[in-house]
Amino acid sequence: MKAIVVTEQAAGTAGMKLVKRAEPQAAINDVVVQVHASGFVPTELEWPSTWTDRLDRDRIPSIPGHELAGVVTALGYGTTGLSVGQRVFGLADWYRDGTLAEYVAMEARNLAPLPGDVDFTVGASLPISGLTAWQGLFEHGRLQAGQSVLVHGGAGAVGSMVTQLAREFGAYVIGTGRAADRQKVLDSGAKEFVDLDNDALEDVGGVDLVFDSIGGDIGKRSARMVRAGGTLVSIVGPAEARPVDGRAVDFVVESDRAQLSEIVQRVRDGRLRTNIGNVATLDDAVAALNPTERRKGKTIIRVRP
């Protein structure tokens, strides 16, 4: 099969290569999925799991990419809940070869059915952004209707999902970003927008929940804005400052079939829009993932036409 591999951490996406690899086999509780579309997060090339396994053993050359949508082609021994020929989408294990390939072997529990009216490209754009937003808001942030939420990076793939979900659940959302992001953030459902280059962040006042995808000085200043009993949720590592009378939580997103199903249902009925910035083929993936100019939204690789 065709696959993208990485062999040198220092090279980043520029070190990606399109190669031929043997098709994977399904182990116990695994399925093999013929990948139709794959999502890729550039920061994963900085994660230890891309380069070593759980026992810290070298596993290069490794296949990156963890989001996918495709069709099940084989079942491992003991696998239940899925069938050959079924359309699926989900999140592959961080420590195993990923989804920038024509086939991937992964645990069945990390996949959910993909409805026939949802395009593979859309399906592949949902797992990381959707699950990160869902888990950050509801599991770690304990969001309740009527609360206020400050969403940093509101125009990004995760931030736009956070904004839409928080709005749906009855929160008052304030989004942040650069001036050019204003309309996109407001269109996602934010009631206010803060231009981090020109506006005073502290003018927002106190909030119940901060969803931080930026960190650094913005994260530190945001911690002081969390009301008593509120939460700072970080997806960029442990918070450098904690709320005086609240919680600070950082987490790594996990696959969850039930949550994936909730997310894709919202896409189907129009409550949730995904944020796809660029679509390319597997043959063109290396060039697409090394753009000459900054692009908004997520890059999706169409593995099959």
PDB file of C-alpha atoms in Angstrom:
ATOM      1  CA  MET A   1       0.000   0.000   0.000  1.00  0.00           C
ATOM      2  CA  LYS A   2       0.969   3.663  -0.265  1.00  0.00           C
ATOM      3  CA  ALA A   3       1.748   5.433   2.980  1.00  0.00           C
ATOM      4  CA  ILE A   4       3.366   8.593   4.291  1.00  0.00           C
ATOM      5  CA  VAL A   5       6.209   7.948   6.744  1.00  0.00           C
ATOM      6  CA  VAL A   6       8.410  10.117   8.948  1.00  0.00           C
ATOM      7  CA  THR A   7      11.922   9.197  10.010  1.00  0.00           C
ATOM      8  CA  GLU A   8      13.487  12.304  11.539  1.00  0.00           C
ATOM      9  CA  GLN A   9      11.835  14.397  14.228  1.00  0.00           C
ATOM     10  CA  ALA A  10      13.915  17.503  13.567  1.00  0.00           C
ATOM     11  CA  ALA A  11      12.755  17.609   9.942  1.00  0.00           C
ATOM     12  CA  GLY A  12       9.088  18.039  10.835  1.00  0.00           C
ATOM     13  CA  THR A  13       6.607  17.765   7.972  1.00  0.00           C
ATOM     14  CA  ALA A  14       9.436  18.464   5.507  1.00  0.00           C
ATOM     15  CA  GLY A  15      10.776  15.000   6.368  1.00  0.00           C
ATOM     16  CA  MET A  16       7.641  13.200   5.203  1.00  0.00           C
ATOM     17  CA  LYS A  17       7.995  10.648   2.406  1.00  0.00           C
ATOM     18  CA  LEU A  18       5.497   8.717   0.306  1.00  0.00           C
ATOM     19  CA  VAL A  19       6.535   5.051   0.293  1.00  0.00           C
ATOM     20  CA  LYS A  20       5.232   1.535  -0.239  1.00  0.00           C
ATOM     21  CA  ARG A  21       4.457  -0.454   2.900  1.00  0.00           C
ATOM     22  CA  ALA A  22       2.944  -3.876   3.552  1.00  0.00           C
ATOM     23  CA  GLU A  23      -0.768  -3.785   4.314  1.00  0.00           C
ATOM     24  CA  PRO A  24      -1.471  -4.180   8.045  1.00  0.00           C
ATOM     25  CA  GLN A  25      -3.068  -7.277   9.555  1.00  0.00           C
ATOM     26  CA  ALA A  26      -5.831  -7.298  12.142  1.00  0.00           C
ATOM     27  CA  ALA A  27      -4.739  -8.410  15.629  1.00  0.00           C
ATOM     28  CA  ILE A  28      -7.133  -9.455  18.387  1.00  0.00           C
ATOM     29  CA  ASN A  29      -9.923  -6.859  18.801  1.00  0.00           C
ATOM     30  CA  ASP A  30      -8.610  -4.980  15.739  1.00  0.00           C
ATOM     31  CA  VAL A  31     -10.185  -4.093  12.447  1.00  0.00           C
ATOM     32  CA  VAL A  32      -8.467  -3.136   9.220  1.00  0.00           C
ATOM     33  CA  VAL A  33      -9.921  -0.024   7.621  1.00  0.00           C
ATOM     34  CA  GLN A  34      -9.478   0.995   4.002  1.00  0.00           C
ATOM     35  CA  VAL A  35      -8.828   4.691   4.522  1.00  0.00           C
ATOM     36  CA  HIS A  36     -10.838   7.056   2.319  1.00  0.00           C
ATOM     37  CA  ALA A  37      -9.837  10.282   4.077  1.00  0.00           C
ATOM     38  CA  SER A  38      -7.373  11.190   6.813  1.00  0.00           C
ATOM     39  CA  GLY A  39      -6.910  14.229   9.034  1.00  0.00           C
ATOM     40  CA  PHE A  40      -3.511  15.363  10.234  1.00  0.00           C
ATOM     41  CA  VAL A  41      -2.415  17.585  13.143  1.00  0.00           C
ATOM     42  CA  PRO A  42       1.109  18.986  12.514  1.00  0.00           C
ATOM     43  CA  THR A  43       1.932  19.123  16.227  1.00  0.00           C
ATOM     44  CA  GLU A  44       1.842  15.320  16.416  1.00  0.00           C
ATOM     45  CA  LEU A  45       5.369  15.314  15.005  1.00  0.00           C
ATOM     46  CA  GLU A  46       6.414  16.812  18.342  1.00  0.00           C
ATOM     47  CA  TRP A  47       4.713  14.056  20.364  1.00  0.00           C
ATOM     48  CA  PRO A  48       6.915  11.263  21.780  1.00  0.00           C
ATOM     49  CA  SER A  49       4.300   8.700  20.688  1.00  0.00           C
ATOM     50  CA  THR A  50       5.098   9.405  17.028  1.00  0.00           C
ATOM     51  CA  TRP A  51       8.668   8.216  17.509  1.00  0.00           C
ATOM     52  CA  THR A  52       8.613   5.598  20.272  1.00  0.00           C
ATOM     53  CA  ASP A  53       6.201   2.958  21.554  1.00  0.00           C
ATOM     54  CA  ARG A  54       4.789   2.656  25.076  1.00  0.00           C
ATOM     55  CA  LEU A  55       7.992   0.967  26.237  1.00  0.00           C
ATOM     56  CA  ASP A  56      10.035   3.867  24.816  1.00  0.00           C
ATOM     57  CA  ARG A  57      11.402   1.744  21.970  1.00  0.00           C
ATOM     58  CA  ASP A  58      12.156   3.387  18.626  1.00  0.00           C
ATOM     59  CA  ARG A  59       9.375   2.769  16.109  1.00  0.00           C
ATOM     60  CA  ILE A  60      10.475   4.781  13.082  1.00  0.00           C
ATOM     61  CA  PRO A  61       9.752   4.929  10.247  1.00  0.00           C
ATOM     62  CA  SER A  62       6.243   5.577  11.536  1.00  0.00           C
ATOM     63  CA  ILE A  63       3.066   6.503   9.693  1.00  0.00           C
ATOM     64  CA  PRO A  64       1.540   9.705  11.138  1.00  0.00           C
ATOM     65  CA  GLY A  65      -2.092  10.812  11.118  1.00  0.00           C
ATOM     66  CA  HIS A  66      -4.752   9.618  13.544  1.00  0.00           C
ATOM     67  CA  GLU A  67      -8.118  10.822  12.240  1.00  0.00           C
ATOM     68  CA  LEU A  68      -9.802   8.786   9.545  1.00  0.00           C
ATOM     69  CA  ALA A  69     -12.953   7.870   7.714  1.00  0.00           C
ATOM     70  CA  GLY A  70     -13.178   4.728   5.626  1.00  0.00           C
ATOM     71  CA  VAL A  71     -14.585   1.228   5.233  1.00  0.00           C
ATOM     72  CA  VAL A  72     -13.887  -1.871   7.346  1.00  0.00           C
ATOM     73  CA  THR A  73     -12.182  -4.583   5.262  1.00  0.00           C
ATOM     74  CA  ALA A  74     -11.162  -7.184   7.892  1.00  0.00           C
ATOM     75  CA  LEU A  75     -11.951  -8.148  11.488  1.00  0.00           C
ATOM     76  CA  GLY A  76      -9.506  -9.524  14.030  1.00  0.00           C
ATOM     77  CA  TYR A  77     -10.318 -12.379  16.380  1.00  0.00           C
ATOM     78  CA  GLY A  78     -12.852 -11.418  19.035  1.00  0.00           C
ATOM     79  CA  THR A  79     -13.849  -8.164  17.387  1.00  0.00           C
ATOM     80  CA  THR A  80     -17.484  -7.178  17.925  1.00  0.00           C
ATOM     81  CA  GLY A  81     -19.670  -4.206  17.114  1.00  0.00           C
ATOM     82  CA  LEU A  82     -18.479  -3.622  13.551  1.00  0.00           C
ATOM     83  CA  SER A  83     -18.768  -5.535  10.279  1.00  0.00           C
ATOM     84  CA  VAL A  84     -16.845  -5.847   7.016  1.00  0.00           C
ATOM     85  CA  GLY A  85     -18.047  -3.246   4.526  1.00  0.00           C
ATOM     86  CA  GLN A  86     -19.225  -0.822   7.212  1.00  0.00           C
ATOM     87  CA  ARG A  87     -18.493   2.894   6.878  1.00  0.00           C
ATOM     88  CA  VAL A  88     -16.646   4.156   9.959  1.00  0.00           C
ATOM     89  CA  PHE A  89     -14.712   7.106  11.341  1.00  0.00           C
ATOM     90  CA  GLY A  90     -12.608   7.580  14.414  1.00  0.00           C
ATOM     91  CA  LEU A  91      -9.315   8.179  16.158  1.00  0.00           C
ATOM     92  CA  ALA A  92      -6.367   5.778  15.839  1.00  0.00           C
ATOM     93  CA  ASP A  93      -4.061   4.974  18.762  1.00  0.00           C
ATOM     94  CA  TRP A  94      -1.243   7.506  19.257  1.00  0.00           C
ATOM     95  CA  TYR A  95       1.418   4.795  19.566  1.00  0.00           C
ATOM     96  CA  ARG A  96       0.536   2.828  16.437  1.00  0.00           C
ATOM     97  CA  ASP A  97       0.973   3.494  12.744  1.00  0.00           C
ATOM     98  CA  GLY A  98      -1.578   6.051  11.681  1.00  0.00           C
ATOM     99  CA  THR A  99      -3.968   6.987   8.944  1.00  0.00           C
ATOM    100  CA  LEU A 100      -1.891   8.679   6.226  1.00  0.00           C
ATOM    101  CA  ALA A 101      -1.991   5.382   4.359  1.00  0.00           C
ATOM    102  CA  GLU A 102      -4.332   3.339   2.218  1.00  0.00           C
ATOM    103  CA  TYR A 103      -5.062   0.940   5.104  1.00  0.00           C
ATOM    104  CA  VAL A 104      -4.759   1.085   8.889  1.00  0.00           C
ATOM    105  CA  ALA A 105      -5.191  -1.531  11.619  1.00  0.00           C
ATOM    106  CA  MET A 106      -6.728  -0.221  14.825  1.00  0.00           C
ATOM    107  CA  GLU A 107      -8.873  -1.226  17.776  1.00  0.00           C
ATOM    108  CA  ALA A 108     -12.552  -1.485  16.910  1.00  0.00           C
ATOM    109  CA  ARG A 109     -13.525   0.477  20.035  1.00  0.00           C
ATOM    110  CA  ASN A 110     -11.853   3.587  18.575  1.00  0.00           C
ATOM    111  CA  LEU A 111     -14.292   3.693  15.664  1.00  0.00           C
ATOM    112  CA  ALA A 112     -17.911   4.721  15.260  1.00  0.00           C
ATOM    113  CA  PRO A 113     -20.330   4.157  12.366  1.00  0.00           C
ATOM    114  CA  LEU A 114     -20.231   6.903   9.740  1.00  0.00           C
ATOM    115  CA  PRO A 115     -23.728   7.581   8.369  1.00  0.00           C
ATOM    116  CA  GLY A 116     -24.085   7.236   4.607  1.00  0.00           C
ATOM    117  CA  ASP A 117     -25.061  10.898   4.176  1.00  0.00           C
ATOM    118  CA  VAL A 118     -21.800  12.179   5.712  1.00  0.00           C
ATOM    119  CA  ASP A 119     -18.916  12.501   3.271  1.00  0.00           C
ATOM    120  CA  PHE A 120     -15.657  10.734   4.143  1.00  0.00           C
ATOM    121  CA  THR A 121     -13.836  14.077   4.012  1.00  0.00           C
ATOM    122  CA  VAL A 122     -16.151  15.529   6.650  1.00  0.00           C
ATOM    123  CA  GLY A 123     -15.924  12.366   8.745  1.00  0.00           C
ATOM    124  CA  ALA A 124     -12.119  12.535   8.825  1.00  0.00           C
ATOM    125  CA  SER A 125     -12.208  16.160  10.007  1.00  0.00           C
ATOM    126  CA  LEU A 126     -14.266  15.431  13.129  1.00  0.00           C
ATOM    127  CA  PRO A 127     -12.512  13.092  15.589  1.00  0.00           C
ATOM    128  CA  ILE A 128      -9.746  15.200  17.150  1.00  0.00           C
ATOM    129  CA  SER A 129     -11.483  18.580  16.934  1.00  0.00           C
ATOM    130  CA  GLY A 130     -14.896  17.271  17.917  1.00  0.00           C
ATOM    131  CA  LEU A 131     -13.775  15.001  20.739  1.00  0.00           C
ATOM    132  CA  THR A 132     -11.372  17.614  22.129  1.00  0.00           C
ATOM    133  CA  ALA A 133     -14.156  20.181  22.223  1.00  0.00           C
ATOM    134  CA  TRP A 134     -16.677  17.730  23.705  1.00  0.00           C
ATOM    135  CA  GLN A 135     -14.380  16.368  26.418  1.00  0.00           C
ATOM    136  CA  GLY A 136     -12.933  19.764  27.281  1.00  0.00           C
ATOM    137  CA  LEU A 137     -16.342  21.356  27.722  1.00  0.00           C
ATOM    138  CA  PHE A 138     -18.420  18.608  29.279  1.00  0.00           C
ATOM    139  CA  GLU A 139     -16.067  16.139  30.984  1.00  0.00           C
ATOM    140  CA  HIS A 140     -13.298  18.448  32.185  1.00  0.00           C
ATOM    141  CA  GLY A 141     -14.989  21.859  32.087  1.00  0.00           C
ATOM    142  CA  ARG A 142     -18.318  20.632  33.520  1.00  0.00           C
ATOM    143  CA  LEU A 143     -20.135  23.208  31.425  1.00  0.00           C
ATOM    144  CA  GLN A 144     -23.654  24.159  32.479  1.00  0.00           C
ATOM    145  CA  ALA A 145     -26.271  26.186  30.660  1.00  0.00           C
ATOM    146  CA  GLY A 146     -26.066  29.894  31.384  1.00  0.00           C
ATOM    147  CA  GLN A 147     -22.338  29.914  32.103  1.00  0.00           C
ATOM    148  CA  SER A 148     -19.830  32.092  30.281  1.00  0.00           C
ATOM    149  CA  VAL A 149     -17.022  30.535  28.233  1.00  0.00           C
ATOM    150  CA  LEU A 150     -13.879  32.245  26.943  1.00  0.00           C
ATOM    151  CA  VAL A 151     -12.607  30.352  23.877  1.00  0.00           C
ATOM    152  CA  HIS A 152      -9.073  31.137  22.760  1.00  0.00           C
ATOM    153  CA  GLY A 153      -8.349  30.515  19.099  1.00  0.00           C
ATOM    154  CA  GLY A 154     -12.039  30.573  18.252  1.00  0.00           C
ATOM    155  CA  ALA A 155     -11.459  30.403  14.491  1.00  0.00           C
ATOM    156  CA  GLY A 156      -9.358  27.241  14.676  1.00  0.00           C
ATOM    157  CA  ALA A 157     -10.456  23.667  14.073  1.00  0.00           C
ATOM    158  CA  VAL A 158     -10.942  22.992  17.788  1.00  0.00           C
ATOM    159  CA  GLY A 159     -12.005  26.494  18.783  1.00  0.00           C
ATOM    160  CA  SER A 160     -14.834  26.656  16.268  1.00  0.00           C
ATOM    161  CA  MET A 161     -16.159  23.304  17.547  1.00  0.00           C
ATOM    162  CA  VAL A 162     -15.930  24.508  21.160  1.00  0.00           C
ATOM    163  CA  THR A 163     -17.831  27.664  20.282  1.00  0.00           C
ATOM    164  CA  GLN A 164     -20.626  25.838  18.476  1.00  0.00           C
ATOM    165  CA  LEU A 165     -21.088  23.170  21.150  1.00  0.00           C
ATOM    166  CA  ALA A 166     -20.964  25.658  24.021  1.00  0.00           C
ATOM    167  CA  ARG A 167     -23.544  27.854  22.298  1.00  0.00           C
ATOM    168  CA  GLU A 168     -25.825  24.857  21.704  1.00  0.00           C
ATOM    169  CA  PHE A 169     -25.689  23.951  25.391  1.00  0.00           C
ATOM    170  CA  GLY A 170     -26.757  27.428  26.430  1.00  0.00           C
ATOM    171  CA  ALA A 171     -23.467  29.114  27.280  1.00  0.00           C
ATOM    172  CA  TYR A 172     -22.503  32.723  26.619  1.00  0.00           C
ATOM    173  CA  VAL A 173     -19.415  32.451  24.414  1.00  0.00           C
ATOM    174  CA  ILE A 174     -16.601  34.981  24.009  1.00  0.00           C
ATOM    175  CA  GLY A 175     -14.125  34.078  21.281  1.00  0.00           C
ATOM    176  CA  THR A 176     -10.602  35.357  20.742  1.00  0.00           C
ATOM    177  CA  GLY A 177      -8.173  35.521  17.830  1.00  0.00           C
ATOM    178  CA  ARG A 178      -6.698  37.954  15.370  1.00  0.00           C
ATOM    179  CA  ALA A 179      -8.697  40.734  13.769  1.00  0.00           C
ATOM    180  CA  ALA A 180      -9.237  38.740  10.558  1.00  0.00           C
ATOM    181  CA  ASP A 181     -10.915  35.970  12.583  1.00  0.00           C
ATOM    182  CA  ARG A 182     -13.684  38.152  13.995  1.00  0.00           C
ATOM    183  CA  GLN A 183     -16.516  37.304  11.618  1.00  0.00           C
ATOM    184  CA  LYS A 184     -15.740  33.600  11.530  1.00  0.00           C
ATOM    185  CA  VAL A 185     -15.811  33.415  15.321  1.00  0.00           C
ATOM    186  CA  LEU A 186     -19.062  35.357  15.532  1.00  0.00           C
ATOM    187  CA  ASP A 187     -20.603  33.181  12.801  1.00  0.00           C
ATOM    188  CA  SER A 188     -19.766  30.111  14.917  1.00  0.00           C
ATOM    189  CA  GLY A 189     -21.957  31.464  17.689  1.00  0.00           C
ATOM    190  CA  ALA A 190     -19.777  33.682  19.874  1.00  0.00           C
ATOM    191  CA  LYS A 191     -21.556  36.701  21.355  1.00  0.00           C
ATOM    192  CA  GLU A 192     -18.341  38.722  21.657  1.00  0.00           C
ATOM    193  CA  PHE A 193     -14.929  38.736  20.006  1.00  0.00           C
ATOM    194  CA  VAL A 194     -11.609  39.848  21.473  1.00  0.00           C
ATOM    195  CA  ASP A 195      -8.820  40.824  19.092  1.00  0.00           C
ATOM    196  CA  LEU A 196      -5.780  39.632  21.039  1.00  0.00           C
ATOM    197  CA  ASP A 197      -3.511  42.048  19.183  1.00  0.00           C
ATOM    198  CA  ASN A 198      -5.535  45.185  19.830  1.00  0.00           C
ATOM    199  CA  ASP A 199      -8.171  44.645  22.542  1.00  0.00           C
ATOM    200  CA  ALA A 200      -7.674  44.356  26.295  1.00  0.00           C
ATOM    201  CA  LEU A 201      -8.451  40.749  27.216  1.00  0.00           C
ATOM    202  CA  GLU A 202      -9.162  41.642  30.833  1.00  0.00           C
ATOM    203  CA  ASP A 203     -12.021  43.931  29.745  1.00  0.00           C
ATOM    204  CA  VAL A 204     -14.079  40.751  29.275  1.00  0.00           C
ATOM    205  CA  GLY A 205     -14.359  40.435  33.051  1.00  0.00           C
ATOM    206  CA  GLY A 206     -14.875  37.178  34.921  1.00  0.00           C
ATOM    207  CA  VAL A 207     -15.870  33.953  33.163  1.00  0.00           C
ATOM    208  CA  ASP A 208     -16.884  30.494  34.346  1.00  0.00           C
ATOM    209  CA  LEU A 209     -14.761  28.518  31.895  1.00  0.00           C
ATOM    210  CA  VAL A 210     -11.660  29.255  29.831  1.00  0.00           C
ATOM    211  CA  PHE A 211     -10.848  26.901  26.951  1.00  0.00           C
ATOM    212  CA  ASP A 212      -7.205  27.585  26.166  1.00  0.00           C
ATOM    213  CA  SER A 213      -5.554  26.448  22.928  1.00  0.00           C
ATOM    214  CA  ILE A 214      -2.827  29.132  23.042  1.00  0.00           C
ATOM    215  CA  GLY A 215      -1.076  28.979  26.427  1.00  0.00           C
ATOM    216  CA  GLY A 216       1.836  31.250  27.344  1.00  0.00           C
ATOM    217  CA  ASP A 217       1.044  34.750  28.515  1.00  0.00           C
ATOM    218  CA  ILE A 218      -2.564  34.504  27.298  1.00  0.00           C
ATOM    219  CA  GLY A 219      -3.086  31.407  29.406  1.00  0.00           C
ATOM    220  CA  LYS A 220      -1.574  33.038  32.494  1.00  0.00           C
ATOM    221  CA  ARG A 221      -3.728  36.147  32.152  1.00  0.00           C
ATOM    222  CA  SER A 222      -6.824  34.042  31.532  1.00  0.00           C
ATOM    223  CA  ALA A 223      -6.341  32.128  34.795  1.00  0.00           C
ATOM    224  CA  ARG A 224      -6.941  35.369  36.690  1.00  0.00           C
ATOM    225  CA  MET A 225     -10.264  35.813  34.897  1.00  0.00           C
ATOM    226  CA  VAL A 226     -11.819  32.541  36.075  1.00  0.00           C
ATOM    227  CA  ARG A 227     -14.589  33.082  38.607  1.00  0.00           C
ATOM    228  CA  ALA A 228     -14.751  31.229  41.912  1.00  0.00           C
ATOM    229  CA  GLY A 229     -15.574  27.590  41.241  1.00  0.00           C
ATOM    230  CA  GLY A 230     -14.716  27.931  37.545  1.00  0.00           C
ATOM    231  CA  THR A 231     -12.285  26.022  35.361  1.00  0.00           C
ATOM    232  CA  LEU A 232      -9.353  26.679  33.068  1.00  0.00           C
ATOM    233  CA  VAL A 233      -9.139  23.878  30.489  1.00  0.00           C
ATOM    234  CA  SER A 234      -5.853  23.701  28.572  1.00  0.00           C
ATOM    235  CA  ILE A 235      -5.091  21.613  25.496  1.00  0.00           C
ATOM    236  CA  VAL A 236      -1.516  22.931  25.220  1.00  0.00           C
ATOM    237  CA  GLY A 237      -0.071  21.246  28.289  1.00  0.00           C
ATOM    238  CA  PRO A 238      -0.300  21.996  32.015  1.00  0.00           C
ATOM    239  CA  ALA A 239      -1.463  25.523  32.773  1.00  0.00           C
ATOM    240  CA  GLU A 240       1.352  27.848  33.836  1.00  0.00           C
ATOM    241  CA  ALA A 241      -1.013  29.656  36.205  1.00  0.00           C
ATOM    242  CA  ARG A 242      -4.059  28.404  38.090  1.00  0.00           C
ATOM    243  CA  PRO A 243      -7.280  30.210  38.973  1.00  0.00           C
ATOM    244  CA  VAL A 244      -7.223  31.574  42.524  1.00  0.00           C
ATOM    245  CA  ASP A 245     -10.438  29.797  43.496  1.00  0.00           C
ATOM    246  CA  GLY A 246     -11.017  27.326  40.679  1.00  0.00           C
ATOM    247  CA  ARG A 247      -9.584  24.367  38.807  1.00  0.00           C
ATOM    248  CA  ALA A 248      -6.960  24.032  36.073  1.00  0.00           C
ATOM    249  CA  VAL A 249      -7.168  20.933  33.871  1.00  0.00           C
ATOM    250  CA  ASP A 250      -5.083  19.747  30.938  1.00  0.00           C
ATOM    251  CA  PHE A 251      -5.895  16.576  29.058  1.00  0.00           C
ATOM    252  CA  VAL A 252      -5.134  14.403  26.058  1.00  0.00           C
ATOM    253  CA  VAL A 253      -8.159  13.601  23.915  1.00  0.00           C
ATOM    254  CA  GLU A 254      -9.396   9.998  23.860  1.00  0.00           C
ATOM    255  CA  SER A 255     -11.545   8.181  21.358  1.00  0.00           C
ATOM    256  CA  ASP A 256     -15.117   7.530  22.457  1.00  0.00           C
ATOM    257  CA  ARG A 257     -17.691   5.846  20.208  1.00  0.00           C
ATOM    258  CA  ALA A 258     -20.714   7.369  21.913  1.00  0.00           C
ATOM    259  CA  GLN A 259     -19.278  10.884  21.739  1.00  0.00           C
ATOM    260  CA  LEU A 260     -18.315  10.434  18.079  1.00  0.00           C
ATOM    261  CA  SER A 261     -21.912   9.451  17.369  1.00  0.00           C
ATOM    262  CA  GLU A 262     -23.205  12.546  19.174  1.00  0.00           C
ATOM    263  CA  ILE A 263     -20.855  14.742  17.162  1.00  0.00           C
ATOM    264  CA  VAL A 264     -21.653  13.278  13.742  1.00  0.00           C
ATOM    265  CA  GLN A 265     -25.403  13.495  14.426  1.00  0.00           C
ATOM    266  CA  ARG A 266     -24.985  17.214  15.001  1.00  0.00           C
ATOM    267  CA  VAL A 267     -23.194  17.522  11.670  1.00  0.00           C
ATOM    268  CA  ARG A 268     -26.033  15.670   9.960  1.00  0.00           C
ATOM    269  CA  ASP A 269     -28.752  17.935  11.327  1.00  0.00           C
ATOM    270  CA  GLY A 270     -26.834  21.172  10.847  1.00  0.00           C
ATOM    271  CA  ARG A 271     -26.079  22.030  14.474  1.00  0.00           C
ATOM    272  CA  LEU A 272     -22.335  21.617  13.927  1.00  0.00           C
ATOM    273  CA  ARG A 273     -20.089  22.728  11.060  1.00  0.00           C
ATOM    274  CA  THR A 274     -16.617  21.381  10.552  1.00  0.00           C
ATOM    275  CA  ASN A 275     -13.598  23.507   9.663  1.00  0.00           C
ATOM    276  CA  ILE A 276     -11.827  22.110   6.584  1.00  0.00           C
ATOM    277  CA  GLY A 277      -9.214  24.407   5.096  1.00  0.00           C
ATOM    278  CA  ASN A 278      -7.611  22.273   2.394  1.00  0.00           C
ATOM    279  CA  VAL A 279      -8.152  18.897   0.719  1.00  0.00           C
ATOM    280  CA  ALA A 280      -5.405  17.005  -1.106  1.00  0.00           C
ATOM    281  CA  THR A 281      -4.704  13.491  -2.391  1.00  0.00           C
ATOM    282  CA  LEU A 282      -2.286  11.057  -0.753  1.00  0.00           C
ATOM    283  CA  ASP A 283       0.098  11.515  -3.684  1.00  0.00           C
ATOM    284  CA  ASP A 284       0.127  15.258  -3.007  1.00  0.00           C
ATOM    285  CA  ALA A 285       0.079  14.989   0.789  1.00  0.00           C
ATOM    286  CA  VAL A 286       3.703  15.924   1.410  1.00  0.00           C
ATOM    287  CA  ALA A 287       3.331  19.178  -0.528  1.00  0.00           C
ATOM    288  CA  ALA A 288      -0.083  19.901   1.020  1.00  0.00           C
ATOM    289  CA  LEU A 289       1.271  19.461   4.536  1.00  0.00           C
ATOM    290  CA  ASN A 290       4.192  21.787   3.774  1.00  0.00           C
ATOM    291  CA  PRO A 291       2.301  24.831   2.478  1.00  0.00           C
ATOM    292  CA  THR A 292       4.152  27.923   1.326  1.00  0.00           C
ATOM    293  CA  GLU A 293       1.544  30.127   2.998  1.00  0.00           C
ATOM    294  CA  ARG A 294      -0.460  29.919   6.224  1.00  0.00           C
ATOM    295  CA  ARG A 295      -3.856  28.280   5.796  1.00  0.00           C
ATOM    296  CA  LYS A 296      -6.914  28.345   7.987  1.00  0.00           C
ATOM    297  CA  GLY A 297      -8.677  25.139   8.952  1.00  0.00           C
ATOM    298  CA  LYS A 298      -7.639  21.520   8.874  1.00  0.00           C
ATOM    299  CA  THR A 299      -5.955  19.742   5.975  1.00  0.00           C
ATOM    300  CA  ILE A 300      -7.719  16.539   4.933  1.00  0.00           C
ATOM    301  CA  ILE A 301      -5.975  13.969   2.768  1.00  0.00           C
ATOM    302  CA  ARG A 302      -8.302  12.092   0.402  1.00  0.00           C
ATOM    303  CA  VAL A 303      -6.702   8.660   0.197  1.00  0.00           C
ATOM    304  CA  ARG A 304      -9.299   7.278  -2.215  1.00  0.00           C
ATOM    305  CA  PRO A 305     -11.091   9.298  -4.915  1.00  0.00           C
TER     306      PRO A 305
END
